[in-house]
Amino acid sequence: MNYPIIYDAIVVGGGHAGCEASCALARMGFRVLLMTLDIDRIAQMSCNPSIGGIAKGHITKEIDALGGIMGRIADASAIQYRTLNASKGPAVRSSRVQCDTAIYRSEMIRYLSTVPNLDIAQAKVEDVILDDARQVTGVLAAGGVVYRCRTVVLCTGTFLRGLCHIGDYTFEAGRAGDGTSETLSAHLRSSGVAWRRLKTGTPPRISRHSLDMSRFEVQKGDDDITRLSFYGNAPLLPQVPCHIAYTNERTHDIIRKARERSPLFNGTIKGIGPRYCPSIEDKVYRFADKDRHQIFIEPMGLDTDEIYPAGISSSLPFDVQLDFIHSIEGFERAHVIRPAYAVEYDALESGQMTHAMNLRAIPSVFVAGQINCTSGYEEAAAQGLMAGINAALWLQNRPPFILRRDEAYIGVMIDDLVMRGVDEPYRMFTSRAEFRLCLREDNADIRLSPYGHQLGLLSDADFAVFETKKSQIEQLKQFLATTRIADLGDIDDAQLPSHGKLAQILKMPEVTIERLANVCPQIAHFPASVRQSVEIGAKFDGYIARENARIAAFVELESKRIPDDFDFAKVHGLTTEVLQKLEKYRPHSLGEAQRIPGVTPAAINAIWIMLK
């Protein structure tokens, strides 16, 4: 049967990517259906109960600056705020919040229910229906129901042929307690889509009251809280500490003796796992010289006994899990609520997605999240936002919205996925961004909020907040550039130089904007976010200028466009390997071509000569 409503777009999957994609499409004026296997598990935090972290905090701020929703929901459920790398430079400082997972989920569902044009359905999607021109006409759900639409956004997470492992016990599921999609990837394969198998995992969940919390290090949150959202105003929840524990040699011995029972090592698991988030058994073997590994004990919420022991994800048999858990100091009487497990799933082979987040083989199908070989809520949400935006623009026959590497971490991530490819689950790091001094958390709104407003995702009221901040930054900079200490009259800080403008004094290593604010009420009048932005600009002025010069050269190379019908085979001097890679990735500019692994400077020069 045909469902009676015809939708503009259908989003498949109710995870972090699907929530952002469906909201973006609906708020850009389209009738959208979000289809998920379980409505009650929308925005489920399947693994760690946190948002943000190294580089992930940057991405969350960028999502918020564009008008996305992750930052607002995280603030509404935050039970601890911490700034990571606080003692380091501003480029690598990252925000992280511990979330109450139940509140996060309920706040997201509540928000989705308020979005006009957005419907939600609980159903399993088994196929994407294409016409003879390979254009999407709808999706087929279990039970033979056809939901009609013009475009589809696939945000399937780990649910495509998901297979969970606990020792030799395996079961089909995208995550424990949920189902899986067995046929969707097979049907897409018949339409020319190629798949690979990846693997991820999660640690056990443990009863907090069964632990001896007095034997762990306490990790408190920040007293001076920085919200993830520039524009949200959620009330602050009670703040709680986390704790730190450590494995030991006995723990490692138990794991080593169970090597043959580990599906990670005995050949049961075929998928490639994330290098930067290995299981505890992988860490024990890869880092055999270490006599202990850190465990972060994170509460899952304010009203639950469940804790998340980050650092001991595993696919070992349950009896081995119990043994090594009980060997950890403070865990001797630990009650395991849910065992750790690994999950294998289908993900796209590299080279099949464009920068607009749609499939080369089926342009009316957009993809976001773990289907693109990424890991992490924040990476998924950012892709979902961009896929939703570009699906909406595709429906309007408008050019795609593509962020460059110099504009956002989101741009870096998508460009890495498209042009460089991945052979393992991709995770964002600050080191991946070559222009990270200009891609800071504090200026994400300055960089991206104009885009969000133009797209219709950032409201007029929120954009007015942005405009006020931007104006205040310019006012403070002007004040510092024209005012001397001597102009302030009598001050309490005699060590501040009396000559020279405040802008020059602020460049001195020992002088902070807060120190100047203590002697100058005009500076103290400006919001902390404005003072911070101005201080960073003053202290890193020379470095930022140098980076801007590099950005200008980068943008110039990006501006040298390669036509869609350009015949690389006619370029003289290209090797067979380079030609094959150029044909596979079909770069749209010399800049993109340069970032394809194996494409040499000589090849770039030859292409440029041909273009000229």
PDB file of N, CA, C and O in Angstrom, residues 8 22 203 212 214-215 289 315 415 470 509 524 588 611:
ATOM      1  N   ASP A   8       8.289  15.526   0.821  1.00  0.00           N
ATOM      2  CA  ASP A   8       9.412  16.033   0.031  1.00  0.00           C
ATOM      3  C   ASP A   8      10.658  15.202   0.294  1.00  0.00           C
ATOM      4  O   ASP A   8      11.421  14.893  -0.621  1.00  0.00           O
ATOM      5  N   SER A  22      16.652  15.960   9.624  1.00  0.00           N
ATOM      6  CA  SER A  22      15.198  16.160   9.518  1.00  0.00           C
ATOM      7  C   SER A  22      14.808  17.570   9.938  1.00  0.00           C
ATOM      8  O   SER A  22      13.939  18.197   9.310  1.00  0.00           O
ATOM      9  N   PRO A 203      31.715  -0.023  26.349  1.00  0.00           N
ATOM     10  CA  PRO A 203      32.075  -0.708  27.600  1.00  0.00           C
ATOM     11  C   PRO A 203      30.846  -1.223  28.335  1.00  0.00           C
ATOM     12  O   PRO A 203      29.712  -0.907  27.964  1.00  0.00           O
ATOM     13  N   ASP A 212      33.375   1.219  45.057  1.00  0.00           N
ATOM     14  CA  ASP A 212      33.936   1.950  46.197  1.00  0.00           C
ATOM     15  C   ASP A 212      34.479   3.279  45.668  1.00  0.00           C
ATOM     16  O   ASP A 212      35.644   3.384  45.277  1.00  0.00           O
ATOM     17  N   SER A 214      35.342   5.943  46.998  1.00  0.00           N
ATOM     18  CA  SER A 214      36.395   6.601  47.766  1.00  0.00           C
ATOM     19  C   SER A 214      37.787   6.271  47.252  1.00  0.00           C
ATOM     20  O   SER A 214      38.761   6.938  47.613  1.00  0.00           O
ATOM     21  N   ARG A 215      37.911   5.254  46.419  1.00  0.00           N
ATOM     22  CA  ARG A 215      39.229   4.817  45.940  1.00  0.00           C
ATOM     23  C   ARG A 215      39.564   5.382  44.563  1.00  0.00           C
ATOM     24  O   ARG A 215      40.578   5.017  43.972  1.00  0.00           O
ATOM     25  N   ASP A 289      53.783  -2.347  27.018  1.00  0.00           N
ATOM     26  CA  ASP A 289      54.728  -1.762  27.966  1.00  0.00           C
ATOM     27  C   ASP A 289      54.033  -0.999  29.092  1.00  0.00           C
ATOM     28  O   ASP A 289      54.652  -0.674  30.102  1.00  0.00           O
ATOM     29  N   SER A 315      34.871  -6.856  23.660  1.00  0.00           N
ATOM     30  CA  SER A 315      34.001  -7.878  23.070  1.00  0.00           C
ATOM     31  C   SER A 315      34.315  -9.247  23.676  1.00  0.00           C
ATOM     32  O   SER A 315      33.933 -10.273  23.130  1.00  0.00           O
ATOM     33  N   ASP A 415      35.640  17.121   3.656  1.00  0.00           N
ATOM     34  CA  ASP A 415      36.669  17.058   2.618  1.00  0.00           C
ATOM     35  C   ASP A 415      37.570  15.841   2.809  1.00  0.00           C
ATOM     36  O   ASP A 415      37.945  15.178   1.839  1.00  0.00           O
ATOM     37  N   LYS A 470      29.089  40.748  17.562  1.00  0.00           N
ATOM     38  CA  LYS A 470      30.042  41.219  16.550  1.00  0.00           C
ATOM     39  C   LYS A 470      30.313  42.712  16.715  1.00  0.00           C
ATOM     40  O   LYS A 470      31.461  43.162  16.628  1.00  0.00           O
ATOM     41  N   PRO A 509      52.814  39.181  27.365  1.00  0.00           N
ATOM     42  CA  PRO A 509      52.433  37.849  27.880  1.00  0.00           C
ATOM     43  C   PRO A 509      51.804  37.884  29.265  1.00  0.00           C
ATOM     44  O   PRO A 509      50.904  37.105  29.558  1.00  0.00           O
ATOM     45  N   ALA A 524      35.311  45.868  31.609  1.00  0.00           N
ATOM     46  CA  ALA A 524      34.527  44.902  32.383  1.00  0.00           C
ATOM     47  C   ALA A 524      33.066  44.892  31.964  1.00  0.00           C
ATOM     48  O   ALA A 524      32.363  43.891  32.167  1.00  0.00           O
ATOM     49  N   HIS A 588      36.684  18.878  -8.195  1.00  0.00           N
ATOM     50  CA  HIS A 588      36.080  20.041  -8.836  1.00  0.00           C
ATOM     51  C   HIS A 588      37.009  21.243  -8.880  1.00  0.00           C
ATOM     52  O   HIS A 588      36.653  22.282  -9.426  1.00  0.00           O
ATOM     53  N   LEU A 611      44.140  23.123 -18.224  1.00  0.00           N
ATOM     54  CA  LEU A 611      43.009  24.012 -17.969  1.00  0.00           C
ATOM     55  C   LEU A 611      43.239  25.383 -18.599  1.00  0.00           C
ATOM     56  O   LEU A 611      42.320  25.988 -19.160  1.00  0.00           O
TER      57      LEU A 611
END
